[in-house]
Amino acid sequence: IEYLGRTDFQVKLRGQRLELGEIDAVLVELTGVLSAVTVVHEDRLVAYVTAESATDTALLAAHARAKLPTYMVPSVFVILSSMPLGPNGKLDRRALPEPDVAAGEYVAPSSESEKAIAAIFSELLGVDRIGVTADYFALGGNSLTAARVVARINSALG
């Protein structure tokens, strides 16, 4: 017997079992949202959404935070004009665009301490550029990596 993986969209992320369809269902409750599909990308939840008109990602995030437990709220929202479909008319998950996980306002570290801490966060979270106002959890951070961050900061900065 060769185990090839699950055929549903239940995933385990940061120690929590998630049903991605539950997240999608909450997002399409929002007025104007036509469709939503959530995927795990590099240890982050990414929600792809199509809407009738321009939709603010902050509104999507607020709606998700109000209806879902924190661990189920996507850290990145990508607005699409349409979902990519395969030849059979079903969603082609592999054709979804790469999300910009470092999107948002960037405030550069100014002191040497800030630069050292940003470098540690960047390395452990796998994000190229981290500003001083970046949201650790939105970038994929969790309690396990937080312990590693603290240990590295203590080691680097005493």
Coordinates of N, CA and C in Angstrom, one line a residue:
I1 N 0.9 -1.2 0.0 CA 0.0 0.0 0.0 C 0.9 1.2 0.0
E2 N 0.6 2.2 -0.9 CA 1.3 3.4 -1.0 C 0.4 4.6 -0.6
Y3 N 0.7 5.3 0.5 CA -0.1 6.4 0.9 C 0.3 7.6 0.1
L4 N -0.7 8.2 -0.6 CA -0.4 9.3 -1.5 C -0.9 10.6 -0.9
G5 N -1.5 10.6 0.3 CA -2.0 11.9 0.9 C -3.5 11.9 0.9
R6 N -4.0 13.0 1.5 CA -5.5 13.1 1.6 C -6.1 13.6 0.3
T7 N -7.4 13.3 0.2 CA -8.1 13.7 -1.0 C -9.0 14.9 -0.7
D8 N -9.1 15.2 0.6 CA -9.9 16.4 1.0 C -9.0 17.6 1.2
F9 N -9.5 18.6 1.7 CA -8.7 19.8 2.0 C -8.5 20.1 3.4
Q10 N -8.4 19.0 4.2 CA -8.1 19.2 5.6 C -6.5 19.2 5.7
V11 N -6.0 20.2 6.4 CA -4.6 20.3 6.6 C -4.2 20.4 8.0
K12 N -2.9 20.2 8.3 CA -2.4 20.5 9.7 C -1.4 21.6 9.5
L13 N -1.6 22.6 10.3 CA -0.8 23.8 10.2 C -0.5 24.3 11.6
R14 N 0.8 24.3 11.9 CA 1.3 24.8 13.2 C 0.5 24.0 14.3
G15 N 0.4 22.7 14.2 CA -0.2 21.8 15.2 C -1.7 21.8 15.2
Q16 N -2.4 22.6 14.4 CA -3.8 22.7 14.3 C -4.4 22.0 13.1
R17 N -5.4 21.2 13.2 CA -6.1 20.7 12.1 C -7.1 21.7 11.5
L18 N -7.0 22.0 10.3 CA -7.9 23.0 9.6 C -8.7 22.4 8.5
E19 N -9.9 22.7 8.3 CA -10.7 22.4 7.1 C -10.7 23.7 6.3
L20 N -10.0 23.7 5.2 CA -9.9 25.0 4.4 C -11.2 25.4 3.9
G21 N -12.1 24.5 3.7 CA -13.5 24.9 3.2 C -14.2 25.7 4.2
E22 N -14.0 25.5 5.5 CA -14.6 26.3 6.5 C -14.2 27.8 6.3
I23 N -13.0 28.0 6.1 CA -12.5 29.4 5.9 C -13.1 30.0 4.6
D24 N -13.1 29.2 3.6 CA -13.7 29.7 2.3 C -15.2 30.1 2.5
A25 N -15.9 29.3 3.3 CA -17.4 29.5 3.5 C -17.6 30.8 4.3
V26 N -16.7 31.1 5.2 CA -16.8 32.4 6.0 C -16.5 33.6 5.1
L27 N -15.6 33.4 4.2 CA -15.2 34.6 3.4 C -16.3 34.9 2.3
V28 N -17.0 33.9 1.8 CA -18.0 34.1 0.8 C -19.3 34.7 1.5
E29 N -19.4 34.6 2.8 CA -20.5 35.3 3.5 C -20.5 36.8 3.3
L30 N -19.3 37.3 3.1 CA -19.2 38.8 3.0 C -19.8 39.3 1.7
T31 N -20.6 40.3 1.8 CA -21.4 40.8 0.7 C -20.4 41.2 -0.4
G32 N -20.7 40.7 -1.6 CA -19.8 41.1 -2.8 C -18.8 40.0 -3.1
V33 N -18.5 39.1 -2.2 CA -17.5 38.1 -2.5 C -18.1 37.0 -3.3
L34 N -17.6 36.7 -4.4 CA -18.2 35.7 -5.3 C -17.6 34.3 -5.0
S35 N -16.3 34.2 -4.8 CA -15.7 32.9 -4.5 C -14.4 33.1 -3.6
A36 N -14.1 32.1 -2.9 CA -12.9 32.1 -2.1 C -12.3 30.7 -2.1
V37 N -11.0 30.7 -2.1 CA -10.3 29.4 -1.9 C -9.0 29.7 -1.0
T38 N -8.8 28.9 0.0 CA -7.7 29.1 0.9 C -6.7 27.9 0.7
V39 N -5.5 28.3 0.7 CA -4.4 27.3 0.6 C -3.3 27.5 1.6
V40 N -2.5 26.6 1.8 CA -1.3 26.7 2.7 C -0.2 27.0 1.7
H41 N 0.5 28.1 2.0 CA 1.7 28.4 1.2 C 2.8 28.8 2.1
E42 N 3.9 28.0 2.1 CA 5.0 28.2 3.0 C 4.6 28.5 4.4
D43 N 3.9 27.6 5.0 CA 3.4 27.7 6.4 C 2.6 28.9 6.7
R44 N 1.9 29.4 5.7 CA 0.9 30.5 5.9 C -0.4 30.2 5.2
L45 N -1.5 30.7 5.8 CA -2.8 30.5 5.1 C -2.9 31.7 4.2
V46 N -3.2 31.4 2.9 CA -3.4 32.4 1.9 C -4.8 32.2 1.3
A47 N -5.6 33.3 1.3 CA -6.9 33.2 0.8 C -7.0 34.0 -0.5
Y48 N -7.5 33.3 -1.6 CA -7.7 33.9 -2.9 C -9.1 34.2 -3.0
V49 N -9.5 35.4 -3.4 CA -10.9 35.8 -3.4 C -11.2 36.5 -4.8
T50 N -12.4 36.2 -5.3 CA -13.0 37.0 -6.4 C -14.2 37.7 -5.8
A51 N -14.4 38.9 -6.4 CA -15.5 39.7 -5.8 C -16.2 40.5 -7.0
E52 N -17.4 41.0 -6.7 CA -18.2 41.7 -7.7 C -17.5 43.0 -8.1
S53 N -16.9 43.7 -7.1 CA -16.2 44.9 -7.3 C -15.0 44.9 -6.4
A54 N -14.2 46.0 -6.4 CA -13.0 46.1 -5.7 C -13.3 45.8 -4.2
T55 N -12.5 44.9 -3.6 CA -12.7 44.5 -2.2 C -11.4 44.8 -1.5
D56 N -11.6 45.4 -0.3 CA -10.5 45.8 0.6 C -10.0 44.5 1.3
T57 N -8.7 44.2 1.3 CA -8.2 43.1 2.0 C -8.3 43.3 3.5
A58 N -8.3 44.5 4.0 CA -8.5 44.8 5.4 C -9.9 44.4 5.9
L59 N -10.9 44.6 5.0 CA -12.3 44.2 5.3 C -12.4 42.7 5.3
L60 N -11.7 42.0 4.4 CA -11.8 40.6 4.4 C -11.1 40.0 5.7
A61 N -10.0 40.6 6.1 CA -9.3 40.1 7.3 C -10.1 40.4 8.5
A62 N -10.8 41.6 8.6 CA -11.6 41.9 9.8 C -12.8 40.9 9.9
H63 N -13.4 40.6 8.7 CA -14.5 39.7 8.7 C -14.1 38.3 9.1
A64 N -12.9 37.9 8.6 CA -12.4 36.5 9.0 C -12.1 36.5 10.5
R65 N -11.5 37.6 11.1 CA -11.1 37.6 12.5 C -12.4 37.6 13.4
A66 N -13.5 38.2 12.9 CA -14.7 38.2 13.6 C -15.4 36.9 13.7
K67 N -15.2 36.0 12.7 CA -16.0 34.8 12.5 C -15.1 33.5 12.8
L68 N -13.8 33.6 12.7 CA -13.0 32.4 12.8 C -12.0 32.5 14.0
P69 N -11.6 31.3 14.5 CA -10.5 31.4 15.5 C -9.2 31.9 14.9
T70 N -8.4 32.5 15.7 CA -7.2 33.2 15.2 C -6.4 32.3 14.3
Y71 N -6.2 31.1 14.7 CA -5.3 30.2 13.9 C -5.9 29.9 12.5
M72 N -7.2 30.2 12.3 CA -7.8 29.9 11.0 C -7.9 31.2 10.1
V73 N -7.4 32.3 10.6 CA -7.5 33.6 9.8 C -6.3 33.6 8.9
P74 N -6.6 33.7 7.5 CA -5.5 33.8 6.6 C -4.6 35.0 6.9
S75 N -3.3 34.9 6.7 CA -2.4 36.0 6.9 C -2.2 36.8 5.6
V76 N -2.6 36.2 4.5 CA -2.5 37.0 3.2 C -3.8 36.8 2.4
F77 N -4.3 37.9 1.8 CA -5.4 37.8 1.0 C -5.0 38.3 -0.4
V78 N -5.4 37.5 -1.4 CA -5.1 37.9 -2.8 C -6.4 38.0 -3.5
I79 N -6.6 39.2 -4.1 CA -7.8 39.5 -4.9 C -7.6 39.1 -6.4
L80 N -8.4 38.3 -6.9 CA -8.3 37.9 -8.3 C -9.5 38.3 -9.1
S81 N -9.3 38.5 -10.4 CA -10.5 38.9 -11.3 C -11.3 37.6 -11.5
S82 N -10.6 36.4 -11.6 CA -11.3 35.1 -11.7 C -10.3 34.1 -11.2
M83 N -10.9 33.0 -10.8 CA -10.1 31.8 -10.4 C -9.6 31.1 -11.6
P84 N -8.4 30.6 -11.5 CA -7.8 29.8 -12.6 C -8.5 28.4 -12.7
L85 N -9.0 28.1 -13.9 CA -9.7 26.8 -14.1 C -8.9 25.9 -15.0
G86 N -9.0 24.6 -14.7 CA -8.3 23.6 -15.6 C -9.2 23.3 -16.8
P87 N -8.8 22.4 -17.7 CA -9.6 22.1 -18.9 C -11.0 21.5 -18.5
N88 N -11.1 20.9 -17.4 CA -12.4 20.3 -17.0 C -13.3 21.3 -16.3
G89 N -12.9 22.6 -16.1 CA -13.7 23.6 -15.5 C -13.6 23.6 -14.0
K90 N -12.7 22.8 -13.4 CA -12.5 22.8 -11.9 C -11.3 23.8 -11.6
L91 N -11.3 24.2 -10.4 CA -10.2 25.1 -9.9 C -8.9 24.4 -10.1
D92 N -7.9 25.2 -10.7 CA -6.6 24.7 -10.8 C -5.7 25.3 -9.7
R93 N -5.6 24.7 -8.6 CA -4.8 25.2 -7.4 C -3.4 25.5 -7.8
R94 N -2.8 24.8 -8.7 CA -1.4 25.0 -9.0 C -1.2 26.3 -9.8
A95 N -2.3 26.7 -10.4 CA -2.2 28.0 -11.3 C -2.4 29.2 -10.5
L96 N -2.7 29.1 -9.2 CA -2.9 30.3 -8.4 C -1.6 31.1 -8.3
P97 N -1.7 32.4 -8.4 CA -0.4 33.2 -8.4 C 0.3 33.1 -7.0
E98 N 1.6 33.3 -7.0 CA 2.4 33.4 -5.8 C 1.9 34.6 -5.0
P99 N 1.6 34.4 -3.7 CA 1.2 35.6 -2.9 C 2.4 36.4 -2.5
D100 N 2.1 37.7 -2.3 CA 3.2 38.6 -1.8 C 3.0 38.7 -0.3
V101 N 3.8 37.8 0.4 CA 3.7 37.7 1.9 C 4.3 38.9 2.6
A102 N 5.1 39.7 2.0 CA 5.7 40.8 2.6 C 5.0 42.1 2.3
A103 N 3.8 42.0 1.7 CA 3.0 43.2 1.3 C 2.7 44.0 2.5
G104 N 2.5 45.3 2.3 CA 2.1 46.2 3.4 C 3.1 47.3 3.5
E105 N 2.9 48.2 4.4 CA 3.8 49.4 4.6 C 5.1 48.9 5.2
Y106 N 6.2 49.3 4.6 CA 7.5 48.9 5.1 C 8.2 50.0 5.8
V107 N 8.5 49.8 7.1 CA 9.3 50.8 7.8 C 10.6 50.2 8.2
A108 N 11.7 50.7 7.6 CA 13.0 50.1 7.7 C 13.5 50.2 9.1
P109 N 14.3 49.2 9.6 CA 14.9 49.3 10.9 C 16.0 50.4 10.8
S110 N 16.1 51.1 11.9 CA 17.0 52.3 11.9 C 18.2 52.0 12.8
S111 N 18.1 51.5 13.9 CA 19.2 51.2 14.8 C 19.9 49.9 14.5
E112 N 21.1 49.7 15.0 CA 21.8 48.4 14.8 C 21.0 47.3 15.5
S113 N 20.4 47.5 16.6 CA 19.6 46.5 17.3 C 18.4 46.1 16.5
E114 N 17.7 47.1 15.9 CA 16.6 46.8 15.1 C 17.0 46.0 13.8
K115 N 18.1 46.4 13.2 CA 18.6 45.7 12.1 C 18.9 44.2 12.4
A116 N 19.5 44.0 13.5 CA 19.9 42.6 14.0 C 18.6 41.8 14.2
I117 N 17.7 42.4 14.9 CA 16.4 41.7 15.2 C 15.6 41.4 13.9
A118 N 15.6 42.4 13.0 CA 14.9 42.2 11.7 C 15.6 41.0 10.9
A119 N 16.9 41.0 11.0 CA 17.6 39.9 10.2 C 17.3 38.5 10.8
I120 N 17.1 38.4 12.2 CA 16.8 37.2 12.8 C 15.4 36.8 12.4
F121 N 14.4 37.7 12.5 CA 13.0 37.4 12.1 C 13.0 37.0 10.6
S122 N 13.7 37.7 9.8 CA 13.7 37.4 8.3 C 14.2 36.0 8.1
E123 N 15.3 35.6 8.7 CA 15.8 34.3 8.6 C 14.8 33.2 9.1
L124 N 14.3 33.4 10.3 CA 13.4 32.3 10.8 C 12.1 32.2 10.2
L125 N 11.6 33.4 9.7 CA 10.3 33.4 9.0 C 10.3 33.1 7.5
G126 N 11.5 33.2 6.9 CA 11.7 33.0 5.5 C 11.1 34.1 4.7
V127 N 11.2 35.4 5.2 CA 10.7 36.5 4.5 C 11.9 37.4 4.2
D128 N 12.0 37.9 3.0 CA 13.2 38.7 2.6 C 13.4 40.0 3.3
R129 N 12.3 40.7 3.6 CA 12.5 42.0 4.1 C 11.4 42.2 5.2
I130 N 11.9 42.5 6.4 CA 10.9 42.7 7.5 C 11.1 44.1 8.1
G131 N 10.0 44.9 8.2 CA 10.1 46.2 8.8 C 9.8 46.2 10.2
V132 N 10.0 47.3 10.9 CA 9.8 47.3 12.3 C 8.3 47.3 12.7
T133 N 7.4 47.5 11.8 CA 6.0 47.5 12.1 C 5.3 46.2 11.6
A134 N 6.1 45.3 11.1 CA 5.5 44.0 10.5 C 4.8 43.2 11.6
D135 N 3.8 42.5 11.2 CA 3.0 41.7 12.1 C 3.6 40.3 12.1
Y136 N 4.3 39.9 13.2 CA 5.0 38.6 13.3 C 4.0 37.4 12.9
F137 N 2.8 37.4 13.4 CA 1.9 36.3 13.2 C 1.4 36.3 11.8
A138 N 1.2 37.5 11.2 CA 0.7 37.6 9.8 C 1.7 37.1 8.8
L139 N 3.0 37.2 9.2 CA 4.1 36.7 8.4 C 4.4 35.2 8.6
G140 N 3.6 34.5 9.4 CA 3.7 33.1 9.6 C 4.3 32.7 10.9
G141 N 4.6 33.6 11.8 CA 5.2 33.3 13.1 C 4.2 32.6 14.0
N142 N 4.7 31.8 14.9 CA 3.9 31.1 15.8 C 4.7 30.9 17.1
S143 N 4.2 30.3 18.1 CA 4.8 30.2 19.4 C 6.1 29.4 19.3
L144 N 6.2 28.4 18.4 CA 7.4 27.6 18.3 C 8.6 28.4 17.8
T145 N 8.3 29.2 16.7 CA 9.3 30.0 16.2 C 9.6 31.2 17.1
A146 N 8.7 31.6 17.9 CA 8.9 32.7 18.8 C 10.0 32.3 19.8
A147 N 10.0 31.1 20.3 CA 11.0 30.6 21.2 C 12.4 30.7 20.5
R148 N 12.4 30.3 19.3 CA 13.7 30.3 18.5 C 14.2 31.8 18.3
V149 N 13.2 32.7 18.1 CA 13.5 34.1 17.9 C 14.1 34.6 19.2
V150 N 13.5 34.4 20.3 CA 14.0 34.9 21.6 C 15.4 34.3 21.9
A151 N 15.6 33.1 21.6 CA 16.9 32.5 21.8 C 18.0 33.1 21.0
R152 N 17.7 33.4 19.7 CA 18.6 34.0 18.8 C 18.9 35.4 19.2
I153 N 17.9 36.2 19.6 CA 18.1 37.6 20.0 C 18.9 37.6 21.2
N154 N 18.7 36.8 22.2 CA 19.5 36.7 23.4 C 20.9 36.4 23.1
S155 N 21.1 35.5 22.1 CA 22.5 35.1 21.7 C 23.2 36.2 21.0
A156 N 22.5 36.9 20.1 CA 23.1 37.9 19.3 C 23.3 39.2 20.0
L157 N 22.4 39.6 20.9 CA 22.4 40.9 21.5 C 22.7 40.9 23.0
G158 N 22.8 39.6 23.5 CA 23.1 39.5 24.9 C 21.9 39.9 25.8

